[in-house]
CSV table of C-alpha atoms in Angstrom, one decimal:
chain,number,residue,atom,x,y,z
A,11,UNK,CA,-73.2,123.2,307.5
A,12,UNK,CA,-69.5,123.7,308.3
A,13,UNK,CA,-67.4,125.5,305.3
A,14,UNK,CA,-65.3,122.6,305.6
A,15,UNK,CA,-68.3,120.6,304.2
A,16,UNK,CA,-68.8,123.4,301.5
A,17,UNK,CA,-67.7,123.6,298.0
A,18,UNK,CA,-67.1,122.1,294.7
A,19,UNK,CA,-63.8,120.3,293.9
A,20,UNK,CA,-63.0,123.1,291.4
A,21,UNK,CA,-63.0,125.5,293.9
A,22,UNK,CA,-60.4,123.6,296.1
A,23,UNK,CA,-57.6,124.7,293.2
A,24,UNK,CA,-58.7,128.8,294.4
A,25,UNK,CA,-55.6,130.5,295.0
A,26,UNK,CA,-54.5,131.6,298.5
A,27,UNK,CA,-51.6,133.7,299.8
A,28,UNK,CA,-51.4,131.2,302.7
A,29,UNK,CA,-51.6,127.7,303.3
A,30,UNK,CA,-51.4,126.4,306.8
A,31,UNK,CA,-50.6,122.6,307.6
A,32,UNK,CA,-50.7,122.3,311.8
A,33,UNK,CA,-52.3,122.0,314.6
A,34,UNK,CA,-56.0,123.0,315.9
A,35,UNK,CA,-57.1,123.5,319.2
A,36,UNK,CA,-60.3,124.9,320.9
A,37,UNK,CA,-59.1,126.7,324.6
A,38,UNK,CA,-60.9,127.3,327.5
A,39,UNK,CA,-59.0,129.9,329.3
A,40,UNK,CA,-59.5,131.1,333.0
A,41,UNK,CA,-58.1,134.4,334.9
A,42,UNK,CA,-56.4,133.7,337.8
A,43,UNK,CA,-53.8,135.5,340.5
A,44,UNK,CA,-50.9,133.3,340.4
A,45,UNK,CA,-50.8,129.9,339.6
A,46,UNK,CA,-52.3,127.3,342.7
A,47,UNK,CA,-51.1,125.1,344.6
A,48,UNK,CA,-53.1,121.6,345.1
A,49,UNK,CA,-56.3,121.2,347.1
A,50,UNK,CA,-57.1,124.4,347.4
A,51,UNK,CA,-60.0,126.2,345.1
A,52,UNK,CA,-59.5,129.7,343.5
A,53,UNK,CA,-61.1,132.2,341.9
A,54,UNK,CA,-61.2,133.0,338.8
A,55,UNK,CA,-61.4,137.0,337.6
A,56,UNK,CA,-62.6,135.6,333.8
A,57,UNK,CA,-63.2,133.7,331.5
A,58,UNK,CA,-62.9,133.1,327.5
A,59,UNK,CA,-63.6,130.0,325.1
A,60,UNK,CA,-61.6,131.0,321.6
A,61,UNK,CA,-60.2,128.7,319.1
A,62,UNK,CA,-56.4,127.6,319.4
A,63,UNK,CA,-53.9,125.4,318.2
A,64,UNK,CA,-50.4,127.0,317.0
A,65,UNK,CA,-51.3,126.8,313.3
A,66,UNK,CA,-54.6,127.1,313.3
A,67,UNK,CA,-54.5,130.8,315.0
A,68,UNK,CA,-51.5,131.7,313.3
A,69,UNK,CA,-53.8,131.8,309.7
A,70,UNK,CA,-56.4,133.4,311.7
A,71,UNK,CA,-53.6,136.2,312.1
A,72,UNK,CA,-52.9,136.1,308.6
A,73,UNK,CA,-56.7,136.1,307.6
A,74,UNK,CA,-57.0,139.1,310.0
A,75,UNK,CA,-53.8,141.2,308.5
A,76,UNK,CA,-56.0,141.2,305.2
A,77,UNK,CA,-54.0,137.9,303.9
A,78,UNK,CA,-56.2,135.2,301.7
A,79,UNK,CA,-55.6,132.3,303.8
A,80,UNK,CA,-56.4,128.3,304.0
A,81,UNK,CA,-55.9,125.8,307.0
A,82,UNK,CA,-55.6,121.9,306.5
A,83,UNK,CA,-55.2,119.6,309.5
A,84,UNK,CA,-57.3,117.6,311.2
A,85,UNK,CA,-60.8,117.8,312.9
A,86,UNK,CA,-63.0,115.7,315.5
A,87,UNK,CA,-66.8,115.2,315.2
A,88,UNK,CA,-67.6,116.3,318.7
A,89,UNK,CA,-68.8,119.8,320.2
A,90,UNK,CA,-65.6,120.8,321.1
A,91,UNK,CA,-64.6,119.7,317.3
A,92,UNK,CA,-67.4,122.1,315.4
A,93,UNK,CA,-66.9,124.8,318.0
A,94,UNK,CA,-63.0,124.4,316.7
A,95,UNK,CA,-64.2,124.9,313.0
A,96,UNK,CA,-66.5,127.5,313.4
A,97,UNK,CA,-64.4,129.5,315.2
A,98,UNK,CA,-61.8,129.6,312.1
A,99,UNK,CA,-64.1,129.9,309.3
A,100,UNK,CA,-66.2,132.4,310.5
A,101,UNK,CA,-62.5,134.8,310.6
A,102,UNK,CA,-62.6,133.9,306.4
A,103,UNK,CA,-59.9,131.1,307.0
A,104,UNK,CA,-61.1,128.5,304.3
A,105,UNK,CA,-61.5,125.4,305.5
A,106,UNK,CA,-62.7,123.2,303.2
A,107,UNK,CA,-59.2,121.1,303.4
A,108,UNK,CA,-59.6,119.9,306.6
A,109,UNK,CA,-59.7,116.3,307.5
A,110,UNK,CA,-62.2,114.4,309.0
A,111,UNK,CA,-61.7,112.0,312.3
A,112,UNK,CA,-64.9,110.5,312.4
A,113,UNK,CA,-66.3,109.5,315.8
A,114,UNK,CA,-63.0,111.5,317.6
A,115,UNK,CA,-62.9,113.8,320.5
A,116,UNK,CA,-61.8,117.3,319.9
A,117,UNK,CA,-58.9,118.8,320.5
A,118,UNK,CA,-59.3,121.1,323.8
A,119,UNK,CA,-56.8,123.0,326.0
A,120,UNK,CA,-57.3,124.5,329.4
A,121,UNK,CA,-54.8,127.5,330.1
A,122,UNK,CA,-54.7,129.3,333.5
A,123,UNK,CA,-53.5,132.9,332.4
A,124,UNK,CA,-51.5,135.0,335.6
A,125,UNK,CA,-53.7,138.3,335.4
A,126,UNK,CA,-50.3,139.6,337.2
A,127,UNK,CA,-47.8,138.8,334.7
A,128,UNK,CA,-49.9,137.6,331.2
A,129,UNK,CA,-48.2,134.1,331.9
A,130,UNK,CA,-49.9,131.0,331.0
A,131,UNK,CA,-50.2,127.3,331.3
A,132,UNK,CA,-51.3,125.6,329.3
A,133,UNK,CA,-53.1,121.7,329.7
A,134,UNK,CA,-54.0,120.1,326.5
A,135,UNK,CA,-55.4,116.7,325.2
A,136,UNK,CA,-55.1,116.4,321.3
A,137,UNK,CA,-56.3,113.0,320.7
A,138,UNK,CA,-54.1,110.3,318.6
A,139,UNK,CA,-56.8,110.6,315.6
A,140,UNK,CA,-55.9,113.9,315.3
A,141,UNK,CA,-51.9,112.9,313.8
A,142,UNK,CA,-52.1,114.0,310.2
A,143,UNK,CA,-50.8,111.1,308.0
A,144,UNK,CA,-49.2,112.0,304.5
A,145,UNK,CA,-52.0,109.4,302.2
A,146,UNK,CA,-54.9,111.7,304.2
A,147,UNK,CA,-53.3,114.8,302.6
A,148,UNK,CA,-54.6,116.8,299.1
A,149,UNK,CA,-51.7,117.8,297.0
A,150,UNK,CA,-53.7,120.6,295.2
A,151,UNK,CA,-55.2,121.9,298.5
A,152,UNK,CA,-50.9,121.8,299.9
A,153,UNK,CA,-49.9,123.8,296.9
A,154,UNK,CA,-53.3,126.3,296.6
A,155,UNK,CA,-50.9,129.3,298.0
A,156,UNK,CA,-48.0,131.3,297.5
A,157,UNK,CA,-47.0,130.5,301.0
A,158,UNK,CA,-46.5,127.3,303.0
A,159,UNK,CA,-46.8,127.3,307.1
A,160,UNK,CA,-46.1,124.5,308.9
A,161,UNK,CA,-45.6,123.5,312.3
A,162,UNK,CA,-44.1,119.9,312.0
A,163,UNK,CA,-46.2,118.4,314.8
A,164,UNK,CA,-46.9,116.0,312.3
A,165,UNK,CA,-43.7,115.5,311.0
A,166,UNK,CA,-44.1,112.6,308.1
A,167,UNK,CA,-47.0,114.5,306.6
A,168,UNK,CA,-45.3,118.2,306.7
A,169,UNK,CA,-42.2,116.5,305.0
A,170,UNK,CA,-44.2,115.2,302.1
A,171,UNK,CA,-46.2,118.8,302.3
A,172,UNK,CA,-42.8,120.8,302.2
A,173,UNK,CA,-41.9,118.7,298.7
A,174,UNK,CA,-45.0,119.6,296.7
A,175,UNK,CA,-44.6,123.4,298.2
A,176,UNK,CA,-41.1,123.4,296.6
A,177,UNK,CA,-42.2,121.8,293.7
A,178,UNK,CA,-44.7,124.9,293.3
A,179,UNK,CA,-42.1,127.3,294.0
A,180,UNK,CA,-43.7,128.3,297.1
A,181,UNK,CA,-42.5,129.9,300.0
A,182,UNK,CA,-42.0,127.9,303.3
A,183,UNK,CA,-42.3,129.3,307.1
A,184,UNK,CA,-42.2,127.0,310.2
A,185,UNK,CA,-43.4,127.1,313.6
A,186,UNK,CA,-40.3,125.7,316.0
A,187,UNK,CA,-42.8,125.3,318.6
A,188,UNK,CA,-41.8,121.4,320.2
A,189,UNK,CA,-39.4,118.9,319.5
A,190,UNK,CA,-41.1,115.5,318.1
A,191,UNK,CA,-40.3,112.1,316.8
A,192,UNK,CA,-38.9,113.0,313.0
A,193,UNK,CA,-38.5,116.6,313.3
A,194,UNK,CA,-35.2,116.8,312.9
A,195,UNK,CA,-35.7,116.4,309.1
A,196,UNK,CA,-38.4,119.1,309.0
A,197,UNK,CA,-36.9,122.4,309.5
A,198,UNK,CA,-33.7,122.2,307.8
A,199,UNK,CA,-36.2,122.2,304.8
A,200,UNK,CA,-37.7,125.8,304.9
A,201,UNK,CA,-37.3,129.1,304.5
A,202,UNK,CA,-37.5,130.9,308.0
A,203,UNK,CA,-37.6,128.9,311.0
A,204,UNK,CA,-39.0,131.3,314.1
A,205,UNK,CA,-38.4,128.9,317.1
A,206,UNK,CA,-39.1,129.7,321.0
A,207,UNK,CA,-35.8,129.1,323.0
A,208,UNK,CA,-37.0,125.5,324.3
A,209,UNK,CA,-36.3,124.5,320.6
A,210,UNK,CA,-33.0,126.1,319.9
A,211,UNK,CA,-31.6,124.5,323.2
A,212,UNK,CA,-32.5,120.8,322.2
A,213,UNK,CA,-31.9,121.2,318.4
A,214,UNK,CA,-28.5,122.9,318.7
A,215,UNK,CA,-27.7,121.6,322.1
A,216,UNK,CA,-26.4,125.1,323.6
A,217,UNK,CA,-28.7,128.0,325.4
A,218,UNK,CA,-26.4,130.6,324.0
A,219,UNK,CA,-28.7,132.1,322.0
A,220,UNK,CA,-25.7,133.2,318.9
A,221,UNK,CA,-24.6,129.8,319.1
A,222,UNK,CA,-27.8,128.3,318.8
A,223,UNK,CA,-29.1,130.3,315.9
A,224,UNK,CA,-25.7,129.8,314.0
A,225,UNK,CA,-25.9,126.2,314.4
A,226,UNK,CA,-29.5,126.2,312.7
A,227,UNK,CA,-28.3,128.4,309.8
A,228,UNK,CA,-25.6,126.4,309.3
A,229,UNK,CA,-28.2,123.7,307.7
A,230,UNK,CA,-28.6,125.7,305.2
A,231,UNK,CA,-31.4,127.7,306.6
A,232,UNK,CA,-31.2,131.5,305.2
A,233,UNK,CA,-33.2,133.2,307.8
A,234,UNK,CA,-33.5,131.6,311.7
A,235,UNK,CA,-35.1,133.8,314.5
A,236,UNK,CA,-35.9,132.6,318.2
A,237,UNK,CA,-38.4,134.2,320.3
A,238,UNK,CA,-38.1,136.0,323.9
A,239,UNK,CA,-41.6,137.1,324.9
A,240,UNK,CA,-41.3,140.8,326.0
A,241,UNK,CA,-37.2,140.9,325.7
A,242,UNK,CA,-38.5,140.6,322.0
A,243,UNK,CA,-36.3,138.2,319.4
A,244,UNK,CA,-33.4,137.4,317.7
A,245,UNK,CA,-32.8,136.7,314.5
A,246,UNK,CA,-29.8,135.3,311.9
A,247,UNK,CA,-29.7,136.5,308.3
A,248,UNK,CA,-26.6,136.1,306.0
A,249,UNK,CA,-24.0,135.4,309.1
A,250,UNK,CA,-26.3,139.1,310.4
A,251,UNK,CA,-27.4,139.0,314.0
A,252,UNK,CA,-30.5,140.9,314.6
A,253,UNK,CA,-31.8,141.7,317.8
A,254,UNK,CA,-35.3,143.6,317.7
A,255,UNK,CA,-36.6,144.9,321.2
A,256,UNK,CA,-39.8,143.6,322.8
A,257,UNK,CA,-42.8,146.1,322.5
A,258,UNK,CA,-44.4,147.2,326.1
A,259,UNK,CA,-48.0,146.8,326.5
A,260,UNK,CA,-49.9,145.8,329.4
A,261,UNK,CA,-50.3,142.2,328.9
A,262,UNK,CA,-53.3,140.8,329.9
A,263,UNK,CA,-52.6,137.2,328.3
A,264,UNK,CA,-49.4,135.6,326.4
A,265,UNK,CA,-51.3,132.9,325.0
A,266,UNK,CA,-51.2,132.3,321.5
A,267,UNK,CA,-48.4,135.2,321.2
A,268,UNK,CA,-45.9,133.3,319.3
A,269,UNK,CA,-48.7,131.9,317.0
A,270,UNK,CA,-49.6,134.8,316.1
A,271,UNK,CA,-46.1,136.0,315.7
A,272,UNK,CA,-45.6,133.4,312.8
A,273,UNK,CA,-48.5,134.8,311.4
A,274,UNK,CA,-47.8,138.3,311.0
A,275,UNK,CA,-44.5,136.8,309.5
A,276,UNK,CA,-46.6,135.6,306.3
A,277,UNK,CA,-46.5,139.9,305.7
A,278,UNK,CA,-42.9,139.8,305.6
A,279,UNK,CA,-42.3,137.1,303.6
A,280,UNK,CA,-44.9,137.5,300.9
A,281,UNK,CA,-44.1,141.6,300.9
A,282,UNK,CA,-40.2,140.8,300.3
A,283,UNK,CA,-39.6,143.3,303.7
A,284,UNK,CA,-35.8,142.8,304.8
A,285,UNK,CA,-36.1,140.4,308.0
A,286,UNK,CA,-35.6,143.5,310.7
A,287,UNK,CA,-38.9,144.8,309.1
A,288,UNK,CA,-40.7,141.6,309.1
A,289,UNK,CA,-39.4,140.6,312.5
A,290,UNK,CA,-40.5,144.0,314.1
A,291,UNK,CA,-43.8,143.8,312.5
A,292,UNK,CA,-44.7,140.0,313.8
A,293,UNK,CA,-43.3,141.5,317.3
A,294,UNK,CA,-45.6,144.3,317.5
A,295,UNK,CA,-48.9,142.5,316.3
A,296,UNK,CA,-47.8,139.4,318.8
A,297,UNK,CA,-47.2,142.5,321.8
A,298,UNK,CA,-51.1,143.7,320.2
A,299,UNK,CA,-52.7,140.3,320.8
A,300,UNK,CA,-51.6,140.2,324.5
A,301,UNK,CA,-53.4,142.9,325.6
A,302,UNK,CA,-57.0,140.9,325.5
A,303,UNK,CA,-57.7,137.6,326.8
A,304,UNK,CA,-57.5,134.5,325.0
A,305,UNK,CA,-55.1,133.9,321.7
A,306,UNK,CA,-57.1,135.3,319.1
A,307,UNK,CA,-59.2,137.9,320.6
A,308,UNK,CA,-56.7,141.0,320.2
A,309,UNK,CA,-55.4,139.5,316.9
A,310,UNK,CA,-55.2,143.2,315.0
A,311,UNK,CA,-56.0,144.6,311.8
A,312,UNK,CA,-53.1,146.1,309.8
A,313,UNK,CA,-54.6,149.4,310.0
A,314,UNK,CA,-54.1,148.7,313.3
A,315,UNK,CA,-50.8,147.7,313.6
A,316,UNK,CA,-49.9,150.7,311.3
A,317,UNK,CA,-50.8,152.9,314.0
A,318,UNK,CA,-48.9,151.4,316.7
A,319,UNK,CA,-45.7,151.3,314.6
A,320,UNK,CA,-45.9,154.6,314.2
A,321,UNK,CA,-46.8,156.0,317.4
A,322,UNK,CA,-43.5,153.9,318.4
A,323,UNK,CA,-41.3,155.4,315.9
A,324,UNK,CA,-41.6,152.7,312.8
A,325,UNK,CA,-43.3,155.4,310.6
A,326,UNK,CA,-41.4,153.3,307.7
A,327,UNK,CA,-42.3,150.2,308.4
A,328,UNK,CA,-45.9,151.5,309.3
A,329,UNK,CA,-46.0,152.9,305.9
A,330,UNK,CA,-45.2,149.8,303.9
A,331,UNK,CA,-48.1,148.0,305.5
C-alpha cells in the first residue's frame, strides 16, 4: 500500500517543517548530443526514470537537506501515477495528503538532456484531472508546517492555501515557474518569490533584470530573486540588489535545477539566514544536483553541501548548516 493510503486522521495534524502544494510529475529522461532535427533517429548515451514535477522534487530536496517535509497535490491511478508516489515517499516525503484522481492518467514528462551543455527539454502531458480545486483541499494537512511552498500552477486552490498558511502564521515561498490563468493574484501574497527570467519578463513587462525585480517588490513582496542557471541569481531585499555568482560543476543535467533551488531555500527561510546566505546555499545544492542525471538523483545531503561551500570559500555559511 502507498503511504498516501496510510495513516490515521490524527496523525494528519503531525507537525512538519514543510508543506508543499504543486505539481508532480514522473520523467523519463534520455542522453542525447544535441537536440534533433525531424526524421532522423538518434542515439541515446542514457537513460533515467526519476520522479518530477516542480513541487514535488523541490520537498524531496527539502526531505533530503534533513527537513521534515509533506507534499499535497494531486495523483492518477495508473502506473505512471504509483511509480510518481513511490518515488516521493520512499525519500520520507509524507504523502498521505495527496489527492486522488480516480481512473486518471499520470502525469509524465519526457526531457532530452544535451550531454554537451546539461540543457534540457522538456515534453510534458499533465492531464486536466490533475488541476487541484480549493473544496478538494485539507485545511489541517495546508497548515501541518511551519513553512508553506507553492507553485501557483493551480492558482484558485494555492490562493485559498496561502490564507489558512497566514492564518497559522506560517511562512510562504513560491515557485515563479509559468505564468497561468489567475496568477497574477498569487505571488504578491508571499514571502519570497524565486522566479526564472521567463516570469519576471511577463509579470513586470521589462527583461531588465533591476527593473523587473523592483517592480515585483514593489507589491509588497520583501524578498524577490530570479534565477540564471550557471550566471547564478539575483535577488531584491529592502531596495538591496544581490547578485550571487553561479557555482562551476560539470553539468551533466539542468533538469529539475530550479526545483531544487526552491527547496534548499526552505533552509534559509526556516534558519532566519540573511538572503545572500540563503540564496548562495539553494545555488550551490541546485549546481550539486546537476552533476547526475535526472532531477532528483544528485539532490545532496547537507553534510554534503557543507563540504562544497567550504572548499569554495563559504566556510561561514558551511558552518551554519
Amino acid at each position: 500500500m502507498d503511504s498516501v493510503e496510510a495513516g490515521e486522521d490524527s496523525q494528519q495534524r503531525e507537525r512538519f517543517d514543510v508543506v508543499g502544494l504543486g505539481v508532480n510529475a514522473l520523467d523519463l529522461t534520455g542522453v542525447i548530443d544535441g537536440f534533433p532535427e525531424p526524421d532522423r533517429k538518434y542515439p541515446m548515451h542514457g537513460f533515467s526514470v526519476q520522479g518530477g514535477g516542480v513541487t514535488a522534487t523541490a520537498m524531496v530536496a527539502c526531505a533530503r537537506l534533513g527537513l521534515r517535509t509533506r507534499y499535497v497535490g494531486k495523483v492518477g491511478s495508473d502506473f505512471f501515477s504509483r511509480l510518481s508516489m513511490r518515488s516521493i515517499s520512499r525519500e520520507g516525503v509524507d504523502t498521505r495528503g495527496v489527492i486522488r484522481a480516480p481512473n486518471c492518467e499520470g502525469h509524465v514528462s519526457i526531457v532530452l538532456a544535451d550531454r554537451r551543455t546539461g540543457q534540457r527539454a522538456l515534453f510534458a502531458r499533465r492531464p486536466e484531472a490533475y488541476a487541484i480545486r480549493p473544496d478538494e483541499l485539507d485545511k489541517e494537512v495546508i497548515t501541518s508546517g511551519r513553512l508553506l511552498h507553492v507553485d501557483g500552477i493551480d492558482s484558485a486552490a494555492a490562493l485559498v492555501a496561502i490564507d489558512w498558511a497566514r492564518e497559522k502564521g506560517m511562512r510562504i515561498t513560491m515557485d515563479g515557474e509559468r505564468i497561468v490563468p489567475g496568477i497574477e493574484a498569487v505571488w504578491p501574497k508571499v514571502d519570497l518569490l524565486v522566479c526564472n527570467p521567463r516570469f519576471l519578463a511577463e509579470t513586470a513587462g521589462t527583461i531588465d533584470l533591476r527593473e523587473g525585480l523592483s517592480f515585483l517588490a514593489s507589491k509588497g513582496l520583501s524578498r524577490v530573486a530570479v534565477t540564471l542557471g550557471p550566471d547564478g541569481v539575483w535577488g531584491l531585499s529592502q531596495g538591496r540588489l544581490l547578485e550571487i555568482r553561479g557555482f562551476a560543476v560539470n553539468a551533466v543535467d539542468t533538469n529539475g535545477a530550479g526545483d531544487v533551488f526552491h527547496g534548499a531555500c526552505a533552509i534559509g527561510e526556516l534558519k532566519d539566514w540573511s538572503f545572500d546566505w540563503t540564496l548562495t546555499f539553494a545555488s550551490a545544492v541546485a549546481a550539486m544536483k546537476c552533476r547526475s542525471l535526472g532531477g532528483r538523483a544528485g539532490i545532496p545531503s547537507m553534510n554534503e553541501v557543507a563540504e562544497f561551500l567550504a572548499e569554495r570559500g563559504y566556510a561561514e555559511i558551511a558552518s551554519a548548516i
